[in-house]
Every structure is written in C-alpha cells, then in structure tokens.
Short mmCIF file of C-alpha atoms and ligand atoms in Angstrom, two decimals:
data_model
loop_
_atom_site.label_atom_id
_atom_site.label_comp_id
_atom_site.label_asym_id
_atom_site.label_seq_id
_atom_site.Cartn_x
_atom_site.Cartn_y
_atom_site.Cartn_z
CA MET A 26 -34.09 -11.76 -2.64
CA THR A 27 -31.64 -9.04 -1.76
CA ALA A 28 -32.12 -7.48 1.69
CA ILE A 29 -32.00 -3.70 1.47
CA GLU A 30 -31.49 -1.40 4.50
CA PRO A 31 -30.73 2.23 5.21
CA VAL A 32 -27.92 2.98 7.65
CA ARG A 33 -27.01 6.32 9.07
CA GLY A 34 -23.24 6.83 9.17
CA ASP A 35 -19.87 7.13 7.43
CA ILE A 36 -19.47 4.57 4.62
CA THR A 37 -15.76 4.26 5.29
CA ARG A 38 -16.62 2.59 8.65
CA GLU A 39 -18.66 -0.16 7.12
CA SER A 40 -17.64 -3.88 7.17
CA VAL A 41 -18.85 -5.29 3.85
CA ASP A 42 -17.44 -7.06 0.80
CA VAL A 43 -17.83 -3.99 -1.44
CA ILE A 44 -17.86 -0.30 -0.64
CA VAL A 45 -19.13 1.72 -3.59
CA ASN A 46 -17.44 5.06 -4.26
CA ALA A 47 -19.18 7.99 -5.91
CA ALA A 48 -16.06 8.81 -7.91
CA ASN A 49 -15.39 11.22 -10.72
CA SER A 50 -14.35 10.03 -14.16
CA SER A 51 -10.66 10.75 -13.57
CA LEU A 52 -10.60 8.12 -10.80
CA LEU A 53 -7.79 10.19 -9.34
CA GLY A 54 -9.60 11.39 -6.26
CA GLY A 55 -12.04 14.14 -5.34
CA GLY A 56 -13.97 15.49 -2.42
CA GLY A 57 -16.95 14.18 -0.49
CA VAL A 58 -17.29 10.46 -0.15
CA ASP A 59 -14.44 9.92 -2.71
CA GLY A 60 -12.00 11.90 -0.56
CA ALA A 61 -13.10 10.09 2.58
CA ILE A 62 -12.63 6.63 0.97
CA HIS A 63 -9.10 7.46 -0.27
CA ARG A 64 -8.13 9.01 3.08
CA ARG A 65 -9.20 6.07 5.17
CA GLY A 66 -8.35 3.39 2.60
CA GLY A 67 -4.83 4.63 2.06
CA PRO A 68 -2.66 4.95 -1.12
CA ALA A 69 -3.24 1.41 -2.46
CA ILE A 70 -6.64 2.44 -3.84
CA LEU A 71 -5.22 5.37 -5.78
CA GLU A 72 -2.36 3.15 -7.07
CA ASP A 73 -4.98 0.72 -8.45
CA CYS A 74 -6.93 3.60 -10.00
CA ARG A 75 -3.78 4.88 -11.73
CA ARG A 76 -3.11 1.35 -13.06
CA LEU A 77 -6.62 1.24 -14.53
CA ARG A 78 -6.15 4.66 -16.15
CA ALA A 79 -2.82 3.52 -17.62
CA ALA A 80 -4.39 0.27 -18.92
CA HIS A 81 -7.88 0.20 -20.42
CA LEU A 82 -9.35 3.43 -18.93
CA GLY A 83 -7.07 5.96 -20.58
CA LYS A 84 -9.91 8.49 -20.97
CA GLY A 85 -11.27 7.80 -17.53
CA LEU A 86 -14.40 5.96 -16.36
CA PRO A 87 -17.57 7.00 -18.28
CA THR A 88 -20.57 8.22 -16.34
CA GLY A 89 -22.85 5.27 -15.30
CA HIS A 90 -20.05 2.71 -15.46
CA ALA A 91 -18.33 0.89 -12.56
CA VAL A 92 -14.93 -0.64 -11.93
CA ALA A 93 -13.35 -2.41 -8.94
CA THR A 94 -10.10 -1.83 -7.09
CA THR A 95 -8.59 -3.03 -3.88
CA ALA A 96 -10.15 -1.59 -0.70
CA GLY A 97 -6.75 -0.91 0.81
CA GLU A 98 -7.08 -0.52 4.56
CA LEU A 99 -10.86 -0.30 4.57
CA ASP A 100 -12.78 -3.18 6.16
CA ALA A 101 -13.92 -4.44 2.78
CA ARG A 102 -12.56 -6.60 -0.01
CA TRP A 103 -13.08 -4.19 -2.86
CA VAL A 104 -14.03 -0.64 -3.65
CA VAL A 105 -16.27 -0.34 -6.69
CA HIS A 106 -15.93 3.07 -8.24
CA THR A 107 -18.82 4.47 -10.19
CA VAL A 108 -19.34 7.89 -11.79
CA GLY A 109 -22.70 9.52 -11.17
CA PRO A 110 -24.18 12.12 -13.55
CA VAL A 111 -24.18 15.77 -12.64
CA TYR A 112 -27.80 16.77 -12.04
CA SER A 113 -29.36 18.78 -14.84
CA THR A 114 -32.72 20.58 -15.05
CA SER A 115 -32.60 20.71 -18.86
CA GLU A 116 -31.89 17.01 -19.47
CA ASP A 117 -33.13 13.85 -17.78
CA ARG A 118 -30.06 11.89 -16.67
CA SER A 119 -31.97 9.42 -14.45
CA ALA A 120 -30.98 6.42 -16.61
CA LEU A 121 -27.31 7.19 -15.98
CA LEU A 122 -27.87 7.38 -12.22
CA ALA A 123 -29.76 4.07 -12.29
CA SER A 124 -26.91 2.62 -14.33
CA CYS A 125 -24.45 3.46 -11.55
CA TYR A 126 -26.39 1.27 -9.09
CA ARG A 127 -26.99 -1.53 -11.59
CA GLU A 128 -23.42 -1.63 -12.90
CA SER A 129 -21.94 -1.48 -9.39
CA LEU A 130 -24.08 -4.49 -8.41
CA ARG A 131 -23.07 -6.30 -11.57
CA VAL A 132 -19.36 -5.79 -10.87
CA ALA A 133 -19.85 -6.75 -7.18
CA GLY A 134 -21.71 -9.87 -8.20
CA GLU A 135 -18.98 -10.92 -10.65
CA LEU A 136 -16.43 -10.59 -7.85
CA GLY A 137 -18.54 -12.85 -5.63
CA ALA A 138 -19.49 -10.12 -3.18
CA ARG A 139 -22.44 -10.84 -0.91
CA THR A 140 -22.70 -7.49 0.91
CA VAL A 141 -22.48 -4.07 -0.67
CA ALA A 142 -22.58 -0.56 0.82
CA PHE A 143 -23.71 2.36 -1.39
CA PRO A 144 -23.54 6.11 -0.74
CA ALA A 145 -26.26 8.38 -2.13
CA ILE A 146 -24.57 8.77 -5.53
CA SER A 147 -24.70 12.23 -7.17
CA THR A 148 -26.55 13.84 -4.24
CA GLY A 149 -23.53 15.85 -3.02
CA VAL A 150 -21.41 18.10 -5.25
CA TYR A 151 -23.28 16.69 -8.33
CA GLY A 152 -26.46 18.27 -7.07
CA TRP A 153 -29.11 15.54 -7.48
CA PRO A 154 -32.15 16.25 -5.29
CA MET A 155 -32.02 13.81 -2.40
CA ASP A 156 -35.58 12.49 -2.61
CA ASP A 157 -35.28 11.71 -6.30
CA GLY A 158 -31.83 10.27 -5.83
CA ALA A 159 -33.22 7.95 -3.16
CA ARG A 160 -36.13 6.94 -5.37
CA ILE A 161 -33.85 5.97 -8.26
CA ALA A 162 -31.42 4.14 -5.93
CA VAL A 163 -34.13 2.10 -4.22
CA GLU A 164 -36.10 1.27 -7.40
CA THR A 165 -32.93 0.24 -9.26
CA VAL A 166 -31.59 -1.99 -6.51
CA ARG A 167 -35.01 -3.55 -5.95
CA ALA A 168 -35.31 -4.39 -9.65
CA ALA A 169 -31.75 -5.67 -10.09
CA GLU A 170 -31.14 -9.32 -10.75
CA THR A 171 -28.14 -9.91 -8.56
CA THR A 172 -26.41 -12.52 -6.43
CA VAL A 173 -25.60 -9.86 -3.86
CA GLU A 174 -27.48 -10.76 -0.66
CA GLU A 175 -27.44 -7.51 1.21
CA VAL A 176 -27.34 -3.89 0.17
CA ARG A 177 -26.82 -1.12 2.69
CA PHE A 178 -27.45 2.48 1.77
CA VAL A 179 -25.10 4.38 4.06
CA LEU A 180 -26.33 7.93 4.47
CA PHE A 181 -24.25 10.63 5.99
CA ASP A 182 -26.89 12.89 7.41
CA GLU A 183 -30.37 12.64 8.87
CA ARG A 184 -32.05 14.15 5.79
CA ALA A 185 -30.52 11.60 3.47
CA TYR A 186 -31.31 8.78 5.89
CA GLU A 187 -34.96 9.85 6.09
CA ALA A 188 -35.25 10.08 2.29
CA PHE A 189 -33.96 6.52 1.86
CA ALA A 190 -35.84 5.10 4.85
CA ALA A 191 -39.12 6.58 3.49
CA ARG A 192 -38.57 4.91 0.09
CA LEU A 193 -37.80 1.58 1.78
CA ARG A 194 -40.85 1.60 4.03
P1 LIG B 205 -21.30 13.24 -5.91
O1 LIG B 205 -20.19 13.97 -6.62
O2 LIG B 205 -21.64 11.92 -6.63
O3 LIG B 205 -22.47 14.15 -5.65
P2 LIG B 205 -20.44 13.44 -3.14
O4 LIG B 205 -19.32 12.70 -2.48
O5 LIG B 205 -20.29 14.93 -3.21
O6 LIG B 205 -20.64 12.76 -4.56
O7 LIG B 205 -21.78 13.16 -2.35
C1 LIG B 205 -22.54 11.97 -2.43
C2 LIG B 205 -23.24 11.75 -1.12
O8 LIG B 205 -22.35 11.14 -0.22
C3 LIG B 205 -23.75 13.02 -0.47
O9 LIG B 205 -25.07 12.78 -0.02
C4 LIG B 205 -22.82 13.20 0.75
O10 LIG B 205 -23.45 13.82 1.84
C5 LIG B 205 -22.46 11.78 1.04
N1 LIG B 205 -21.21 11.54 1.78
C6 LIG B 205 -20.13 12.31 1.88
N2 LIG B 205 -19.18 11.70 2.64
C7 LIG B 205 -19.70 10.52 3.03
C8 LIG B 205 -19.26 9.41 3.86
N3 LIG B 205 -18.06 9.42 4.45
N4 LIG B 205 -20.09 8.33 4.02
C9 LIG B 205 -21.28 8.29 3.46
N5 LIG B 205 -21.79 9.31 2.69
C10 LIG B 205 -21.00 10.40 2.47
#
C-alpha cells in the first residue's frame, strides 16, 4: 500500500527520492514549477534534458509520458519530467493527465524510488480546474500498482492544498 499525503509548500524544498516536474514537451525549461525546479536544481538538470533531446527525444517528450534526469542540487535523487495536457473544454484529455501520474510512478519505480513528490500537474498555466485535477491525481495514484511507498502531493497554495486534502479524506 502506498501512503499518500498532501503537503502545503514548495516542491523544490522536498527531501524525497523523486521530484516530479510539470514540464513542457521541449524539456528545455519553462515557468511555474518547471522554472522553480531548474532554478534551485541548477544547470545539471537542463544538461541532462538537452542530452535526452539529442538522443531519443528529438521531437520532445509527448504529453502523458515521463522521463528521468539527475536532480542536480535538489535534495532528491532524480527529477522525473512529465508533460501534462493543456486543459480543453471541447475535448476530454483526462486520460492524458492520469497517464502523467501513472507514467511518473512507473519510471520512479523502475529507478527504485520509494518516495515521490508530485505537483498539481496541468493546474497552472495549462489551465486544468484544480478540483478536477486533484480528483484525477488522487484516483490515479490510488489505483496505481507501484513499488513506491510514499507519495506526497506538494501544493503551492491553500486552495490547491484544500482540493487535494478533500480528495484524500
Ligand atoms: P502546468 O503547465 O502543468 O500547468 P505550472 O507549473 O504552471 O504547470 O503549474 C502546476 C501547478 O504547480 C500549479 O498549481 C502551480 O501553482 C504549482 N506550482 C508552481 N510552483 C510550484 C512550486 N515551487 N512547488 C509546488 N507547486 C508549484
């Protein structure tokens, strides 16, 4: 059984095996949580991302997929980058958002990670409504078959924290 808990705070301050990044498909940096992770983690993360782009991810990382790099100076062993879907009112992209959580856990498990911190993927610039984003995150992690022992949802503000805490109660 995986323990799941909501935490209010900045994900770049977490001490865990894996910090999940809500990246964009270029893997070459962005704003929000992506910018914060690269700022605090230092240039080694971007160097790894560039290597991945030069190797097997020439077109970038597809939405719903996940890939690991070093965590640089973060207090973690790896950063797992995943690309959330942009929210759409004309198309149901929930399966892609669920895939981000499932694939990140799969990659983390393959690495031997026991503790994983997730941000609320797609709920920032990508516009996913927080309550629905929290529902998909919690349902997907609860249903995942994983060797990861502990999942922390690290929520930046009180509204996000409440949305996740309510789903976990
Ligand atoms: P996306 O493009 O997937 O929407 P964002 O980074 O814009 O990604 O936002 C995802 C979520 O991460 C938002 O809820 C945002 O408030 C939150 N967030 C931003 N910075 C941090 C941080 N340092 N730690 C944890 N969560 C963060």
